Amino acid sequence: MEIICSHPNLDFDGLGAMVAAKKIFPDAQLILPNKLSPVVRDYLALYKDVLPIGSQNEIVWDEVSKVIVVDTANIARLDFAKNLVKDDIEYIIYDHHPFNYNVNSNVIYKIENIGSATTILVELLQAQNIEVAQHEATLFLLGIYQDTGSMLYNNTTARDARVVAFLLQKGANLNTVALFLNRPLSFQQQQLYNCLLQSKEEIEWQGTTVLLCSTESLEYISGLNVVTTRICELANADVVICVVKTQKQIDIVLRSKTEWANVDKIAVALGGGGHPKASSVKLKNSNLEDILPKIKELINEIVAPSILAKDIMSNPVRSLEANCTINEAAKIMLRYGHSGMPVLNNDDLVGIISRRDLDKAIRHKLGHAPVKGFMSRKVIWISKNTTLAAIQDLMIKHDVGRLPVVEAGKIIGIVTRTDVLRATYGFDPAFNAYRVKSDIQLSLTKDPQLSNLLRKIGDIAQKINLKCYLIGGSVRDLILAGQIKDIDIVVEGKAELLAEKVAQEYGAKINNNQDFGTVTIYLPDSWKIDFATARQEYYSSPGSLPIVEATSLKEDLYRRDFTINALALALNPENFGTLLDYFSGYEDLRLGVIRVLHNLSFIEDPIRILRALRFANRYHYTIEEQTCNLIKVALEQKVFTRIKASRIWQEVYSLIKSSNSVDSLIKLAQAGFWGQLLPDRKWVELLPEEWKKAQILIDQLRTANCFVKEWLILFIILFFRIEDTSLSNIMKFCQIKRAERRCLNEINKLLVIKINDQVSSKQLMYELHLVLKDIIPEVIIALSIFVEEKYGKILINYLIKRYHLKIHLKGKDLLALGFKPGPEISRTLIFIESQFLEGRVLCLEDELNLAMNILKLGGKLCF
């Protein structure tokens, strides 16, 4: 016998999940708990006849073999759990609450971190194409809306939304949903509501407001959860806890409106359960005098420390002197990419000025005037301990986009709108940094050698009062591939000091590049580690090499090319393994997007255009729309004419060698890039069509199970027509290997050779093989593109056949047959191979017969 059940005080999510489970397990009995929430009881008064509900009295408990539990993972919460005493009962649990119970071998747990248990079951109905009736769709929608606050609670996920859309398509009635979820409080509930508010106690903890309400009642009043939700909706508090004592028990309902306060921790500690935003507890034989102090003690466990200004502020702060001219201020803002700056007078904060103010002054020809005449003198400032909520309120109230952080009259940091938005949508105050990503932790767990090394570096940094981070591409590769080749470390402070200490610890070689504040150490038989001081770069002119200044980690990340390379992993012991993601790089990695960090990025360094294409090829990512537009604008500005050819060619070579690069090379051609790089070369216009032909031929060969180095063909097409002088420089820039240079020489020689129309079809394969037998496939494919189409087809046909060439006879075998040493041996073997390519030789016997015929003819080839 099978049964389906849920927790006491059943809500719509529990009932909806039970009814959905009944459709998946049609032979199971649907059994209600003894206690129902008031709204569910009212609902069943109308709908019980259309729902397949059974009674506990109908169950023969000894015959129960399977129990399907929904909306709770705690089997002990079932009000008939004492009847389920058999050891061989199988349990299947569908739940969406955090799982804090001991795992049992006879229990199958299907627990998802989503808004509603009903969502899980309806997804299964969809997967199994089980039809949903209109009244069922309405009940399922009630369940999802109740547990997600009509899709407004933070536990709501995209999966819940997709299921809601499905249920609306099935005819779910929103009027019915509103009728049962927005019911007015009963007279008794209204009295309870008033009593709770009269006894309210407001508790402030770490910037979070907790409203603790308690009362006693002679009789039990159902619907405390409804009353608590109503208080939560109307009260100006982050957390509401309502405690009601009756003669038999104490009921506690907890609600949270914030991301950082998880009330289920209190519920679990008191013996109840729920999820982070809504939980409940029932206690027997307790009194308020004992419970209320205990709840107050537990509040500090549910509230993570608030995000403070010191956690999100940028520092050191770029500032302007009061006597700085408008023109000078505009140049400084452009250099650092700021839209506003504080103004100081002898280190004292005296005002703040925006880029808009500077632009207006410049338009009025006041560039020579000092900024103090145009700055805002009424500066709204904050302390380092101002909470995020207070910062938001100040920005809204005063309509300001940046707030200086002041201590002892001196500015120590600045918080901008961008900082607030990033903190709001991605910050985890529990770590005083951005959220730890499970895939990074998993990667470190799988590679204990790397994990131990990074921990050791962090420990050493901590001892010498430095902060250090795994940075950029190293973090990207750790997330994507679970491993890294090289280790890049950024240090807030002196990188060379940390590098020296790590080198001493491991007995490593050290290479110091003081010009750029970088140090490389080489661990014996192990890693290469680059240490760099956190630095900011700005460009004196477009395309020039950057000027470097020491700065904070955040500024260091901002100077990087793309968001996916602007990630950092904290290594110091207090927050080891924490991902710092100021620019949503992790999300772009997850979505497969290449996104530039700021709008002038490609103007400052055009090489980033080629890198964007290379990363897109390597990871099969998409370059997002705005970044594509910025690339187009930069190319229209002919930015590549402003930088050294050596830097361009090095990146071009890397791009060609990256996988799937044909589309990128053609896009560059369409944007005029190759014309900028190779001016006055008419053949540059032919490149896109030639690369397209190459791609078609590569695909054709792949279909015939013939695989080639795609990049080498593209390389040959681009480079072989460049004159020797330029090509020599490019070879030196790119460190191109001899074998690749030889390919260019070979194709130039082969282009001189013409396929003779007078050669008979019988001799054609031999003549071709004689010339091409030692030429690599990539050269032959490139050659086929440059000759007439009919000859190109002959070359490709030859190449496909050559891929499967396999003859048995060797030179020593011909000698054994009676051939004389000399060129006749080689010529005969080539001829036998050509006949294999023609399909006239199929086996060893055919090879022997052909060799004997040539021998009888005195070495004359028998076409």
PDB file of C-alpha atoms in Angstrom, residues 279 391 492 621:
ATOM      1  CA  SER A 279       9.273  29.223   9.224  1.00  0.00           C
ATOM      2  CA  ILE A 391      23.391  54.597   1.990  1.00  0.00           C
ATOM      3  CA  GLU A 492      47.372  44.845  -2.250  1.00  0.00           C
ATOM      4  CA  TYR A 621      30.940  32.374 -26.329  1.00  0.00           C
TER       5      TYR A 621
END
